[in-house]
Amino acid sequence: AHSLGGFLDLPHGECNALLLEHVVSYNYSSEPERYGEVAKALELSADQSALVKGLEALRIQTGIKRSLGQNGVEKSNLPELASKAITDPCMATNPRVPTQLEIEEVYAAAL
């Protein structure tokens, strides 16, 4: 979300919302119990699909409806965004250690 916010000049929270369901989908297999707790708090089934769909619905309900593409991100921007994201200090706390290509795939899913 940091590199995306700088690129699009969007609020950090909005960038988090645009990416959350895709990041959870990527990370779910590494922390199913923790994500199960999130699902429980949202009164959703603890399986990955239900949680991701529930997060998408929550994003839309809160008025964040535009995709990354609708916000101006193009597929050609993904390598640059991913190269910045992979060096972000916050990446140290991510449940999985992604490659640059995997980060590009997360961004692509949010297009």
C-alpha angles and dihedrals in degrees: 000000000000096000091041093052092051091047096048100027089232127144114273093238092054091050089051090052092049091054104032101092091046094047091048090050090052095045101037097095091056096053110020093152093053092045088047088060090052090050091049091051089053091046092244133132110271095235118111097245095051093047094048092047090047092052090049091051091048091051091052093045090055091055100257098126106142120096124224089262091053087051092056105269115137128196089249089062094059099085091053093046092047094048089056094043094052091059094046110120089226088068088076090075097047112118091232129040103232129202119229089255091054090052089050088052091052090051090046091054088056094051 
